[in-house]
């Protein structure tokens, strides 16, 4: 297991020798001590990325595409091994971890195809006096900061398009789940990614690390996935150097079930939208708005499905929900449920911590939740489904949009016209219409409002990692 920093194509300890303890959330046991990068290490990583990027940007798009394609293949060849590492440090069930590796690898396959298709344009100005040539060179060095909920996919969703466009990268994986990132760095090398182009530097002093990375003159971009408050702080700091930014921030997804929905399909969609990856996704359904005519049936069936979820170590057979990432997250989820109950909600199932080592919370359904109850204001990031009953569609949409977040919404109805009309009224960057999961490397992932800036994936995603240069030409 690799536990050192990866800088300039070599493995080494941090400048001050400090380490970060990586903890198994299913047991609380220490798995590994990983080197912690200092500000000097961040500076060295940016310098290495800069030097390698200058050469990488000169390579033919096809050459870059083939290296990226090889990364996809290697990740799939090592799917089980990478998935085991994810379960070990993150806790999610093996089936989710295996799915995450395939999802993560797919960003390399997709962007290997996009690398050869970066477009420019040529136009004649309306005046006829000018030819307008527009091209898209790489930005330079991209700083990538990722969360612990997808130890592989949140890195590859940024790194693959960054490399495809001709950039270098300095990655700060989360201190909770650095091991997967370090293993991916080894596979990148095996695939032919040049030494120095990608640097992986976990740290337990994120602020000092980021200050150093921002100040390096070659750093031109920040791509971040994480909470809105952290994103706001990073945006402020990035402003000092006017960095390009792509921010994938928090969510507070409404999940809307109309009276004409096929309830079994809505429950299945709800289970996916709430519970995939142990309910620790920013796309997780956070507030369930259910029409009064079907609220009883939906809530009963959802509670049955939640009560049947097997909770445990991600390595155990048939486990569908692992532990929360750590005790702090467990305390937060427990407090949100307690506050909701104090505000009048009723527990239909769950509503308690599990009495075992690790940070486990029982899959929970709450009903009689008021639309303005505190639990509807927070991103839960845990296996709790608060059900809010509605009768008036306009009023419900008002509540659904009454949040600063706008990442995703879900709509379940048998009436496609109504589904599309309501989807258009939900203030979110992504909508699952009769779908409990929308994530796809070929689609634009990202949020409106305080859920983020920019998009990842799709044919647009690669351009986030490019500059736009206009050449006024005459010939
Ligand atoms: C996230 O939770 O940050 C990403 C979820 C996804 O890509 O499906």
Tab-separated table of C-alpha atoms and ligand atoms in Angstrom:
chain	number	residue	atom	x	y	z
A	1	UNK	CA	0.000	0.000	0.000
A	2	UNK	CA	1.477	3.343	-1.053
A	3	UNK	CA	1.546	5.922	1.773
A	4	UNK	CA	4.038	8.563	0.613
A	5	UNK	CA	3.514	11.777	-1.319
A	6	UNK	CA	3.789	11.581	-5.098
A	7	UNK	CA	5.710	14.621	-6.307
A	8	UNK	CA	7.682	15.035	-9.504
A	9	UNK	CA	7.224	11.365	-10.367
A	10	UNK	CA	8.819	10.120	-7.132
A	11	UNK	CA	7.503	8.865	-3.807
A	12	UNK	CA	8.673	10.690	-0.728
A	13	UNK	CA	7.742	11.719	2.803
A	14	UNK	CA	6.496	15.199	3.585
A	15	UNK	CA	9.107	17.876	4.307
A	16	UNK	CA	8.468	17.677	8.073
A	17	UNK	CA	7.933	13.897	8.264
A	18	UNK	CA	4.387	14.228	9.669
A	19	UNK	CA	1.742	11.601	8.921
A	20	UNK	CA	-2.051	11.433	8.783
A	21	UNK	CA	-3.844	8.493	10.406
A	22	UNK	CA	-6.305	6.831	8.025
A	23	UNK	CA	-9.185	5.264	9.955
A	24	UNK	CA	-11.526	2.420	8.956
A	25	UNK	CA	-14.983	3.940	9.627
A	26	UNK	CA	-16.499	0.483	10.113
A	27	UNK	CA	-14.298	-0.303	13.109
A	28	UNK	CA	-12.540	2.889	14.168
A	29	UNK	CA	-9.211	1.084	13.653
A	30	UNK	CA	-6.173	2.807	12.170
A	31	UNK	CA	-5.414	1.425	8.694
A	32	UNK	CA	-2.347	3.416	7.722
A	33	UNK	CA	-0.240	6.496	8.330
A	34	UNK	CA	0.019	8.602	5.184
A	35	UNK	CA	2.611	11.316	4.635
A	36	UNK	CA	1.245	14.816	5.145
A	37	UNK	CA	2.308	17.515	2.684
A	38	UNK	CA	3.675	20.812	3.960
A	39	UNK	CA	3.380	24.128	2.110
A	40	UNK	CA	6.906	23.494	0.741
A	41	UNK	CA	5.660	20.177	-0.681
A	42	UNK	CA	2.691	21.943	-2.292
A	43	UNK	CA	5.058	24.429	-3.920
A	44	UNK	CA	7.318	21.614	-5.164
A	45	UNK	CA	4.280	19.789	-6.574
A	46	UNK	CA	3.096	22.888	-8.446
A	47	UNK	CA	6.582	23.442	-9.854
A	48	UNK	CA	6.807	19.797	-11.002
A	49	UNK	CA	3.354	20.013	-12.597
A	50	UNK	CA	4.365	23.199	-14.361
A	51	UNK	CA	7.570	21.764	-15.833
A	52	UNK	CA	5.871	18.580	-17.027
A	53	UNK	CA	2.834	20.440	-18.346
A	54	UNK	CA	4.855	22.554	-20.734
A	55	UNK	CA	5.952	19.364	-22.526
A	56	UNK	CA	2.572	17.583	-22.188
A	57	UNK	CA	0.783	20.495	-23.842
A	58	UNK	CA	2.998	19.989	-26.903
A	59	UNK	CA	1.953	16.345	-27.355
A	60	UNK	CA	-0.546	15.406	-30.041
A	61	UNK	CA	-4.130	15.055	-28.788
A	62	UNK	CA	-4.127	11.446	-30.020
A	63	UNK	CA	-1.055	10.695	-27.898
A	64	UNK	CA	-2.772	12.118	-24.816
A	65	UNK	CA	-5.938	10.203	-25.715
A	66	UNK	CA	-4.078	6.905	-25.811
A	67	UNK	CA	-2.470	7.425	-22.419
A	68	UNK	CA	-5.878	8.271	-20.948
A	69	UNK	CA	-7.448	5.225	-22.567
A	70	UNK	CA	-4.739	3.092	-20.957
A	71	UNK	CA	-5.607	4.576	-17.550
A	72	UNK	CA	-9.236	3.522	-18.114
A	73	UNK	CA	-8.115	-0.008	-18.955
A	74	UNK	CA	-5.773	-0.249	-15.991
A	75	UNK	CA	-8.403	1.004	-13.567
A	76	UNK	CA	-10.815	-1.649	-14.842
A	77	UNK	CA	-8.130	-4.335	-14.631
A	78	UNK	CA	-7.646	-3.283	-10.997
A	79	UNK	CA	-11.345	-2.727	-10.288
A	80	UNK	CA	-11.609	-5.185	-7.382
A	81	UNK	CA	-8.393	-4.031	-5.781
A	82	UNK	CA	-9.362	-0.340	-6.012
A	83	UNK	CA	-12.848	-1.135	-4.726
A	84	UNK	CA	-11.384	-2.932	-1.694
A	85	UNK	CA	-9.250	0.108	-0.918
A	86	UNK	CA	-12.332	2.335	-1.149
A	87	UNK	CA	-14.299	0.080	1.204
A	88	UNK	CA	-11.373	-0.017	3.592
A	89	UNK	CA	-10.942	3.731	3.968
A	90	UNK	CA	-14.410	5.044	3.101
A	91	UNK	CA	-16.684	2.257	4.330
A	92	UNK	CA	-19.200	2.067	1.465
A	93	UNK	CA	-20.541	-1.362	0.449
A	94	UNK	CA	-18.423	-3.362	-1.981
A	95	UNK	CA	-21.116	-3.158	-4.690
A	96	UNK	CA	-21.075	0.656	-4.501
A	97	UNK	CA	-17.274	0.711	-4.444
A	98	UNK	CA	-17.055	-1.537	-7.507
A	99	UNK	CA	-19.571	0.722	-9.240
A	100	UNK	CA	-17.570	3.765	-8.226
A	101	UNK	CA	-14.396	2.372	-9.822
A	102	UNK	CA	-16.230	1.748	-13.105
A	103	UNK	CA	-17.727	5.264	-12.923
A	104	UNK	CA	-14.295	6.730	-12.117
A	105	UNK	CA	-12.560	4.841	-14.928
A	106	UNK	CA	-15.229	5.938	-17.387
A	107	UNK	CA	-14.107	9.565	-16.999
A	108	UNK	CA	-10.791	8.488	-18.499
A	109	UNK	CA	-12.434	6.638	-21.377
A	110	UNK	CA	-14.834	9.514	-22.092
A	111	UNK	CA	-12.104	12.146	-21.960
A	112	UNK	CA	-9.720	10.046	-24.037
A	113	UNK	CA	-12.377	10.405	-26.723
A	114	UNK	CA	-12.848	14.133	-26.028
A	115	UNK	CA	-9.087	14.852	-26.114
A	116	UNK	CA	-9.100	14.475	-29.886
A	117	UNK	CA	-12.198	16.642	-30.344
A	118	UNK	CA	-11.374	19.985	-28.740
A	119	UNK	CA	-12.857	22.456	-31.180
A	120	UNK	CA	-12.046	26.005	-32.176
A	121	UNK	CA	-13.901	28.285	-34.563
A	122	UNK	CA	-13.193	30.550	-37.475
A	123	UNK	CA	-15.626	33.284	-38.452
A	124	UNK	CA	-15.682	36.438	-40.498
A	125	UNK	CA	-16.658	39.505	-38.464
A	126	UNK	CA	-19.993	41.090	-39.520
A	127	UNK	CA	-18.048	44.152	-40.664
A	128	UNK	CA	-16.011	41.969	-43.018
A	129	UNK	CA	-12.861	43.620	-41.648
A	130	UNK	CA	-11.651	40.813	-39.477
A	131	UNK	CA	-11.281	37.049	-39.308
A	132	UNK	CA	-12.112	35.740	-35.825
A	133	UNK	CA	-10.066	32.683	-34.910
A	134	UNK	CA	-10.928	31.109	-31.553
A	135	UNK	CA	-8.822	28.348	-30.044
A	136	UNK	CA	-8.747	26.564	-26.681
A	137	UNK	CA	-5.282	26.002	-25.191
A	138	UNK	CA	-4.874	24.364	-21.750
A	139	UNK	CA	-4.962	26.604	-18.672
A	140	UNK	CA	-1.646	25.306	-17.189
A	141	UNK	CA	-1.534	23.865	-13.663
A	142	UNK	CA	-4.840	22.817	-12.119
A	143	UNK	CA	-5.226	22.404	-8.368
A	144	UNK	CA	-7.702	19.619	-7.619
A	145	UNK	CA	-9.308	19.252	-4.176
A	146	UNK	CA	-11.658	16.321	-3.636
A	147	UNK	CA	-14.010	14.962	-0.956
A	148	UNK	CA	-14.045	11.644	0.892
A	149	UNK	CA	-17.394	10.318	-0.378
A	150	UNK	CA	-16.027	9.196	-3.772
A	151	UNK	CA	-12.287	8.564	-3.198
A	152	UNK	CA	-11.745	7.643	-6.877
A	153	UNK	CA	-14.479	9.224	-8.995
A	154	UNK	CA	-14.204	12.782	-7.720
A	155	UNK	CA	-10.529	12.768	-8.661
A	156	UNK	CA	-10.954	11.243	-12.119
A	157	UNK	CA	-13.916	13.493	-12.999
A	158	UNK	CA	-11.482	16.426	-12.755
A	159	UNK	CA	-8.158	14.860	-13.629
A	160	UNK	CA	-9.191	13.120	-16.855
A	161	UNK	CA	-10.459	16.258	-18.647
A	162	UNK	CA	-7.586	18.299	-17.194
A	163	UNK	CA	-5.024	15.924	-18.728
A	164	UNK	CA	-6.995	15.507	-21.947
A	165	UNK	CA	-6.859	19.273	-22.478
A	166	UNK	CA	-3.096	19.360	-21.892
A	167	UNK	CA	-2.847	20.492	-18.262
A	168	UNK	CA	-0.766	19.407	-15.284
A	169	UNK	CA	-2.333	18.723	-11.879
A	170	UNK	CA	-1.690	18.931	-8.173
A	171	UNK	CA	-4.213	16.896	-6.219
A	172	UNK	CA	-5.124	17.181	-2.572
A	173	UNK	CA	-7.195	14.105	-1.772
A	174	UNK	CA	-9.132	14.191	1.497
A	175	UNK	CA	-7.209	13.232	4.630
A	176	UNK	CA	-9.920	10.614	5.363
A	177	UNK	CA	-9.425	8.698	2.068
A	178	UNK	CA	-5.966	9.319	0.559
A	179	UNK	CA	-5.047	5.669	-0.144
A	180	UNK	CA	-7.190	5.268	-3.269
A	181	UNK	CA	-5.737	8.485	-4.698
A	182	UNK	CA	-2.188	7.269	-4.140
A	183	UNK	CA	-2.950	3.940	-5.814
A	184	UNK	CA	-4.456	5.776	-8.800
A	185	UNK	CA	-1.190	7.742	-9.053
A	186	UNK	CA	0.682	4.445	-9.430
A	187	UNK	CA	-1.681	3.357	-12.209
A	188	UNK	CA	-1.246	6.707	-13.971
A	189	UNK	CA	2.504	6.106	-14.066
A	190	UNK	CA	1.996	2.583	-15.382
A	191	UNK	CA	-0.254	3.991	-18.116
A	192	UNK	CA	2.445	6.386	-19.279
A	193	UNK	CA	1.493	9.675	-17.621
A	194	UNK	CA	4.837	11.540	-17.477
A	195	UNK	CA	6.511	12.024	-14.089
A	196	UNK	CA	5.612	15.367	-12.492
A	197	UNK	CA	2.478	15.920	-14.570
A	198	UNK	CA	0.204	14.632	-11.795
A	199	UNK	CA	1.155	15.105	-8.153
A	200	UNK	CA	-0.781	13.681	-5.199
A	201	UNK	CA	-0.258	15.398	-1.871
A	202	UNK	CA	-2.545	14.546	1.047
A	203	UNK	CA	-2.217	16.974	3.941
A	204	UNK	CA	-3.606	17.582	7.401
A	205	UNK	CA	-3.054	21.331	7.041
A	206	UNK	CA	-5.326	22.098	4.103
A	207	UNK	CA	-5.272	25.839	4.541
A	208	UNK	CA	-1.479	26.231	4.541
A	209	UNK	CA	-1.256	23.752	1.647
A	210	UNK	CA	-3.803	25.731	-0.366
A	211	UNK	CA	-2.152	29.078	0.382
A	212	UNK	CA	1.099	27.710	-1.057
A	213	UNK	CA	-0.609	26.152	-4.094
A	214	UNK	CA	-2.562	29.331	-4.879
A	215	UNK	CA	0.536	31.469	-4.683
A	216	UNK	CA	2.560	29.374	-7.118
A	217	UNK	CA	2.755	31.451	-10.313
A	218	UNK	CA	1.987	28.461	-12.583
A	219	UNK	CA	-1.304	27.671	-10.803
A	220	UNK	CA	-4.133	28.891	-13.020
A	221	UNK	CA	-7.172	26.935	-11.932
A	222	UNK	CA	-8.936	25.345	-8.968
A	223	UNK	CA	-11.360	22.463	-9.396
A	224	UNK	CA	-13.094	21.627	-6.105
A	225	UNK	CA	-15.807	19.278	-4.894
A	226	UNK	CA	-16.951	19.661	-1.304
A	227	UNK	CA	-19.184	21.665	0.983
A	228	UNK	CA	-20.480	25.130	0.136
A	229	UNK	CA	-18.806	26.849	3.148
A	230	UNK	CA	-15.391	25.410	2.231
A	231	UNK	CA	-16.010	26.267	-1.432
A	232	UNK	CA	-16.804	29.863	-0.492
A	233	UNK	CA	-13.539	30.157	1.458
A	234	UNK	CA	-11.556	28.664	-1.448
A	235	UNK	CA	-13.246	30.990	-3.930
A	236	UNK	CA	-12.264	34.009	-1.816
A	237	UNK	CA	-8.664	32.848	-1.646
A	238	UNK	CA	-8.623	32.009	-5.382
A	239	UNK	CA	-9.721	35.555	-6.108
A	240	UNK	CA	-6.321	36.783	-4.887
A	241	UNK	CA	-4.830	35.298	-8.047
A	242	UNK	CA	-7.967	35.441	-10.197
A	243	UNK	CA	-7.895	31.670	-10.671
A	244	UNK	CA	-10.365	29.983	-12.977
A	245	UNK	CA	-12.637	27.855	-10.766
A	246	UNK	CA	-15.014	24.949	-11.123
A	247	UNK	CA	-16.930	24.313	-7.922
A	248	UNK	CA	-19.169	21.335	-7.189
A	249	UNK	CA	-20.688	22.224	-3.848
A	250	UNK	CA	-23.478	21.109	-1.543
A	251	UNK	CA	-26.995	19.968	-2.371
A	252	UNK	CA	-30.428	19.900	-0.749
A	253	UNK	CA	-32.317	17.864	-3.323
A	254	UNK	CA	-36.116	17.815	-3.382
A	255	UNK	CA	-37.612	14.441	-4.358
A	256	UNK	CA	-41.164	15.059	-5.599
A	257	UNK	CA	-43.781	12.309	-5.891
A	258	UNK	CA	-47.053	13.242	-7.604
A	259	UNK	CA	-50.342	11.432	-6.990
A	260	UNK	CA	-50.171	9.742	-10.412
A	261	UNK	CA	-46.674	8.305	-9.917
A	262	UNK	CA	-46.134	4.556	-10.044
A	263	UNK	CA	-45.447	4.210	-6.338
A	264	UNK	CA	-43.256	1.111	-6.510
A	265	UNK	CA	-41.064	2.853	-9.108
A	266	UNK	CA	-40.992	6.015	-6.975
A	267	UNK	CA	-39.917	4.005	-3.918
A	268	UNK	CA	-37.200	2.277	-5.932
A	269	UNK	CA	-36.047	5.663	-7.244
A	270	UNK	CA	-36.156	7.075	-3.725
A	271	UNK	CA	-33.982	4.260	-2.395
A	272	UNK	CA	-31.404	4.934	-5.106
A	273	UNK	CA	-31.542	8.703	-4.734
A	274	UNK	CA	-31.260	8.475	-0.942
A	275	UNK	CA	-29.129	5.427	-0.252
A	276	UNK	CA	-26.523	5.003	-2.984
A	277	UNK	CA	-23.028	5.169	-1.503
A	278	UNK	CA	-24.438	4.941	2.052
A	279	UNK	CA	-26.448	8.162	1.573
A	280	UNK	CA	-23.243	10.201	1.525
A	281	UNK	CA	-23.605	11.914	-1.857
A	282	UNK	CA	-24.249	15.545	-2.665
A	283	UNK	CA	-26.932	14.320	-5.064
A	284	UNK	CA	-28.794	12.504	-2.266
A	285	UNK	CA	-32.524	13.185	-1.996
A	286	UNK	CA	-32.788	15.395	1.083
A	287	UNK	CA	-36.494	16.362	1.227
A	288	UNK	CA	-39.311	14.086	0.021
A	289	UNK	CA	-42.385	16.059	-1.113
A	290	UNK	CA	-45.170	13.502	-1.537
A	291	UNK	CA	-48.728	14.233	-2.683
A	292	UNK	CA	-51.268	13.645	0.094
A	293	UNK	CA	-53.167	11.095	-2.021
A	294	UNK	CA	-50.192	8.718	-2.080
A	295	UNK	CA	-48.296	9.837	1.032
A	296	UNK	CA	-49.444	6.909	3.179
A	297	UNK	CA	-48.634	4.267	0.570
A	298	UNK	CA	-45.316	5.840	-0.403
A	299	UNK	CA	-44.182	6.381	3.192
A	300	UNK	CA	-45.142	2.863	4.266
A	301	UNK	CA	-43.345	1.255	1.318
A	302	UNK	CA	-40.302	3.501	1.685
A	303	UNK	CA	-40.110	2.651	5.402
A	304	UNK	CA	-40.332	-1.072	4.596
A	305	UNK	CA	-37.520	-0.737	2.056
A	306	UNK	CA	-35.375	1.304	4.459
A	307	UNK	CA	-35.968	-1.135	7.337
A	308	UNK	CA	-34.880	-4.008	5.072
A	309	UNK	CA	-31.535	-2.381	4.201
A	310	UNK	CA	-28.665	-4.465	5.526
A	311	UNK	CA	-26.282	-2.164	7.370
A	312	UNK	CA	-22.740	-3.179	8.205
A	313	UNK	CA	-19.147	-3.327	7.074
A	314	UNK	CA	-18.845	-2.737	3.347
A	315	UNK	CA	-16.923	-6.003	3.124
A	316	UNK	CA	-19.840	-8.098	4.463
A	317	UNK	CA	-22.016	-9.939	1.949
A	318	UNK	CA	-25.211	-8.180	0.877
A	319	UNK	CA	-24.499	-5.045	2.910
A	320	UNK	CA	-26.248	-2.093	1.256
A	321	UNK	CA	-25.320	0.694	3.687
A	322	UNK	CA	-21.959	1.138	5.360
A	323	UNK	CA	-20.906	3.365	8.242
A	324	UNK	CA	-20.885	7.145	8.088
A	325	UNK	CA	-17.426	8.494	7.493
A	326	UNK	CA	-16.698	9.408	11.127
A	327	UNK	CA	-18.181	10.118	14.538
A	328	UNK	CA	-18.609	13.819	13.801
A	329	UNK	CA	-20.871	13.021	10.835
A	330	UNK	CA	-22.775	10.491	12.941
A	331	UNK	CA	-23.369	13.128	15.635
A	332	UNK	CA	-24.600	15.585	13.005
A	333	UNK	CA	-27.101	13.123	11.520
A	334	UNK	CA	-28.354	12.057	14.965
A	335	UNK	CA	-28.815	15.711	15.997
A	336	UNK	CA	-30.765	16.516	12.814
A	337	UNK	CA	-33.183	13.644	13.501
A	338	UNK	CA	-33.549	14.609	17.176
A	339	UNK	CA	-34.273	18.223	16.216
A	340	UNK	CA	-36.808	17.138	13.580
A	341	UNK	CA	-38.613	14.982	16.148
A	342	UNK	CA	-38.579	17.833	18.649
A	343	UNK	CA	-40.165	20.003	15.916
A	344	UNK	CA	-43.026	17.503	15.466
A	345	UNK	CA	-41.782	14.853	13.029
A	346	UNK	CA	-42.628	11.203	13.652
A	347	UNK	CA	-40.120	8.366	13.219
A	348	UNK	CA	-41.580	5.656	10.967
A	349	UNK	CA	-38.445	3.518	11.031
A	350	UNK	CA	-34.909	3.906	12.352
A	351	UNK	CA	-34.082	7.079	14.218
A	352	UNK	CA	-31.144	5.725	16.196
A	353	UNK	CA	-27.419	5.008	16.167
A	354	UNK	CA	-26.504	1.361	15.862
A	355	UNK	CA	-24.963	-0.185	18.934
A	356	UNK	CA	-21.720	-1.458	17.412
A	357	UNK	CA	-18.199	-0.131	16.816
A	358	UNK	CA	-17.850	2.341	13.926
A	359	UNK	CA	-20.160	5.184	12.974
A	360	UNK	CA	-23.432	3.529	11.970
A	361	UNK	CA	-26.903	5.096	11.850
A	362	UNK	CA	-30.093	3.162	11.138
A	363	UNK	CA	-31.872	3.908	7.834
A	364	UNK	CA	-34.611	6.282	8.909
A	365	UNK	CA	-37.898	7.592	7.559
A	366	UNK	CA	-39.582	10.600	9.172
A	367	UNK	CA	-43.118	11.764	8.450
A	368	UNK	CA	-45.139	14.837	9.418
A	369	UNK	CA	-42.077	16.915	8.657
A	370	UNK	CA	-42.890	20.617	8.300
A	371	UNK	CA	-41.523	22.114	5.061
A	372	UNK	CA	-39.533	24.678	7.071
A	373	UNK	CA	-38.303	22.236	9.730
A	374	UNK	CA	-34.526	22.502	10.459
A	375	UNK	CA	-33.815	19.142	8.777
A	376	UNK	CA	-35.045	20.571	5.461
A	377	UNK	CA	-32.433	23.350	5.648
A	378	UNK	CA	-29.347	21.132	6.029
A	379	UNK	CA	-27.640	18.677	3.714
A	380	UNK	CA	-28.159	15.505	5.780
A	381	UNK	CA	-25.416	13.289	4.246
A	382	UNK	CA	-26.843	10.278	6.059
A	383	UNK	CA	-29.567	7.602	5.672
A	384	UNK	CA	-32.524	9.754	6.712
A	385	UNK	CA	-35.592	10.457	4.539
A	386	UNK	CA	-37.863	13.266	5.778
A	387	UNK	CA	-41.327	13.082	4.151
A	388	UNK	CA	-43.334	16.282	3.670
A	389	UNK	CA	-46.905	15.951	2.418
A	390	UNK	CA	-48.305	18.404	-0.151
A	391	UNK	CA	-51.564	19.103	-1.959
A	392	UNK	CA	-50.861	22.352	-3.827
A	393	UNK	CA	-48.222	22.040	-6.598
A	394	UNK	CA	-47.288	25.748	-6.717
A	395	UNK	CA	-46.841	25.879	-2.955
A	396	UNK	CA	-44.753	22.680	-3.017
A	397	UNK	CA	-42.485	24.037	-5.769
A	398	UNK	CA	-42.061	27.207	-3.704
A	399	UNK	CA	-40.842	25.072	-0.783
A	400	UNK	CA	-38.673	22.902	-3.055
A	401	UNK	CA	-36.917	26.023	-4.355
A	402	UNK	CA	-36.727	27.694	-0.939
A	403	UNK	CA	-33.052	26.862	-0.478
A	404	UNK	CA	-29.754	28.426	-1.483
A	405	UNK	CA	-28.775	25.043	-2.961
A	406	UNK	CA	-29.591	24.012	-6.520
A	407	UNK	CA	-27.676	20.887	-7.399
A	408	UNK	CA	-30.361	18.367	-8.285
A	409	UNK	CA	-34.065	17.583	-7.984
A	410	UNK	CA	-36.103	14.430	-8.627
A	411	UNK	CA	-39.651	14.314	-10.047
A	412	UNK	CA	-41.834	11.189	-10.198
A	413	UNK	CA	-45.084	11.260	-12.206
A	414	UNK	CA	-46.790	9.233	-14.932
A	415	UNK	CA	-47.608	12.430	-16.821
A	416	UNK	CA	-44.521	13.296	-18.864
A	417	UNK	CA	-45.824	16.768	-19.744
A	418	UNK	CA	-46.291	17.565	-16.071
A	419	UNK	CA	-42.921	16.042	-15.253
A	420	UNK	CA	-41.132	18.230	-17.783
A	421	UNK	CA	-43.057	21.357	-16.780
A	422	UNK	CA	-42.218	20.840	-13.100
A	423	UNK	CA	-38.591	19.951	-13.942
A	424	UNK	CA	-38.251	23.312	-15.678
A	425	UNK	CA	-39.499	25.088	-12.556
A	426	UNK	CA	-37.054	23.390	-10.175
A	427	UNK	CA	-34.006	25.580	-9.634
A	428	UNK	CA	-31.360	22.880	-9.988
A	429	UNK	CA	-28.607	22.054	-12.431
A	430	UNK	CA	-29.770	18.451	-12.800
A	431	UNK	CA	-33.155	16.713	-12.675
A	432	UNK	CA	-33.950	13.020	-12.348
A	433	UNK	CA	-37.338	12.628	-14.061
A	434	UNK	CA	-38.630	9.212	-12.973
A	435	UNK	CA	-34.934	8.422	-12.292
A	436	UNK	CA	-33.205	8.044	-8.934
A	437	UNK	CA	-29.699	8.553	-10.307
A	438	UNK	CA	-28.465	10.919	-12.999
A	439	UNK	CA	-24.680	10.623	-12.804
A	440	UNK	CA	-23.084	9.940	-16.174
A	441	UNK	CA	-19.678	11.039	-17.501
A	442	UNK	CA	-21.370	11.970	-20.794
A	443	UNK	CA	-23.774	14.410	-19.075
A	444	UNK	CA	-23.086	17.843	-17.533
A	445	UNK	CA	-22.826	17.468	-13.748
A	446	UNK	CA	-23.164	20.632	-11.693
A	447	UNK	CA	-25.382	22.970	-9.776
A	448	UNK	CA	-27.169	26.298	-9.831
A	449	UNK	CA	-27.220	28.847	-6.997
A	450	UNK	CA	-24.780	28.036	-4.164
A	451	UNK	CA	-24.364	24.463	-5.397
A	452	UNK	CA	-21.579	25.455	-7.691
A	453	UNK	CA	-19.973	27.009	-10.714
A	454	UNK	CA	-19.221	25.270	-13.999
A	455	UNK	CA	-19.948	21.734	-15.157
A	456	UNK	CA	-18.055	18.450	-15.132
A	457	UNK	CA	-18.385	15.711	-17.743
A	458	UNK	CA	-20.230	15.878	-21.077
A	459	UNK	CA	-18.722	17.423	-24.185
A	460	UNK	CA	-18.629	20.802	-22.368
A	461	UNK	CA	-16.607	19.605	-19.368
A	462	UNK	CA	-13.240	19.610	-21.071
A	463	UNK	CA	-13.571	23.303	-21.984
A	464	UNK	CA	-13.618	24.188	-18.262
A	465	UNK	CA	-9.953	23.143	-18.346
A	466	UNK	CA	-9.153	25.292	-21.384
A	467	UNK	CA	-8.549	28.944	-21.973
A	468	UNK	CA	-10.252	30.755	-24.832
A	469	UNK	CA	-7.900	32.622	-27.116
A	470	UNK	CA	-9.134	34.865	-29.921
A	471	UNK	CA	-6.822	35.793	-32.755
A	472	UNK	CA	-7.941	38.662	-34.960
A	473	UNK	CA	-6.425	37.878	-38.329
A	474	UNK	CA	-6.261	39.333	-41.756
A	475	UNK	CA	-4.937	37.639	-44.840
B	1	LIG	C1	-21.032	13.732	-5.206
B	1	LIG	O1	-21.726	13.328	-4.298
B	1	LIG	O2	-20.220	14.644	-5.001
B	1	LIG	C2	-21.074	13.138	-6.587
B	1	LIG	C3	-22.206	12.248	-6.815
B	1	LIG	C4	-22.164	11.608	-8.172
B	1	LIG	O3	-21.280	11.879	-8.993
B	1	LIG	O4	-23.032	10.807	-8.435
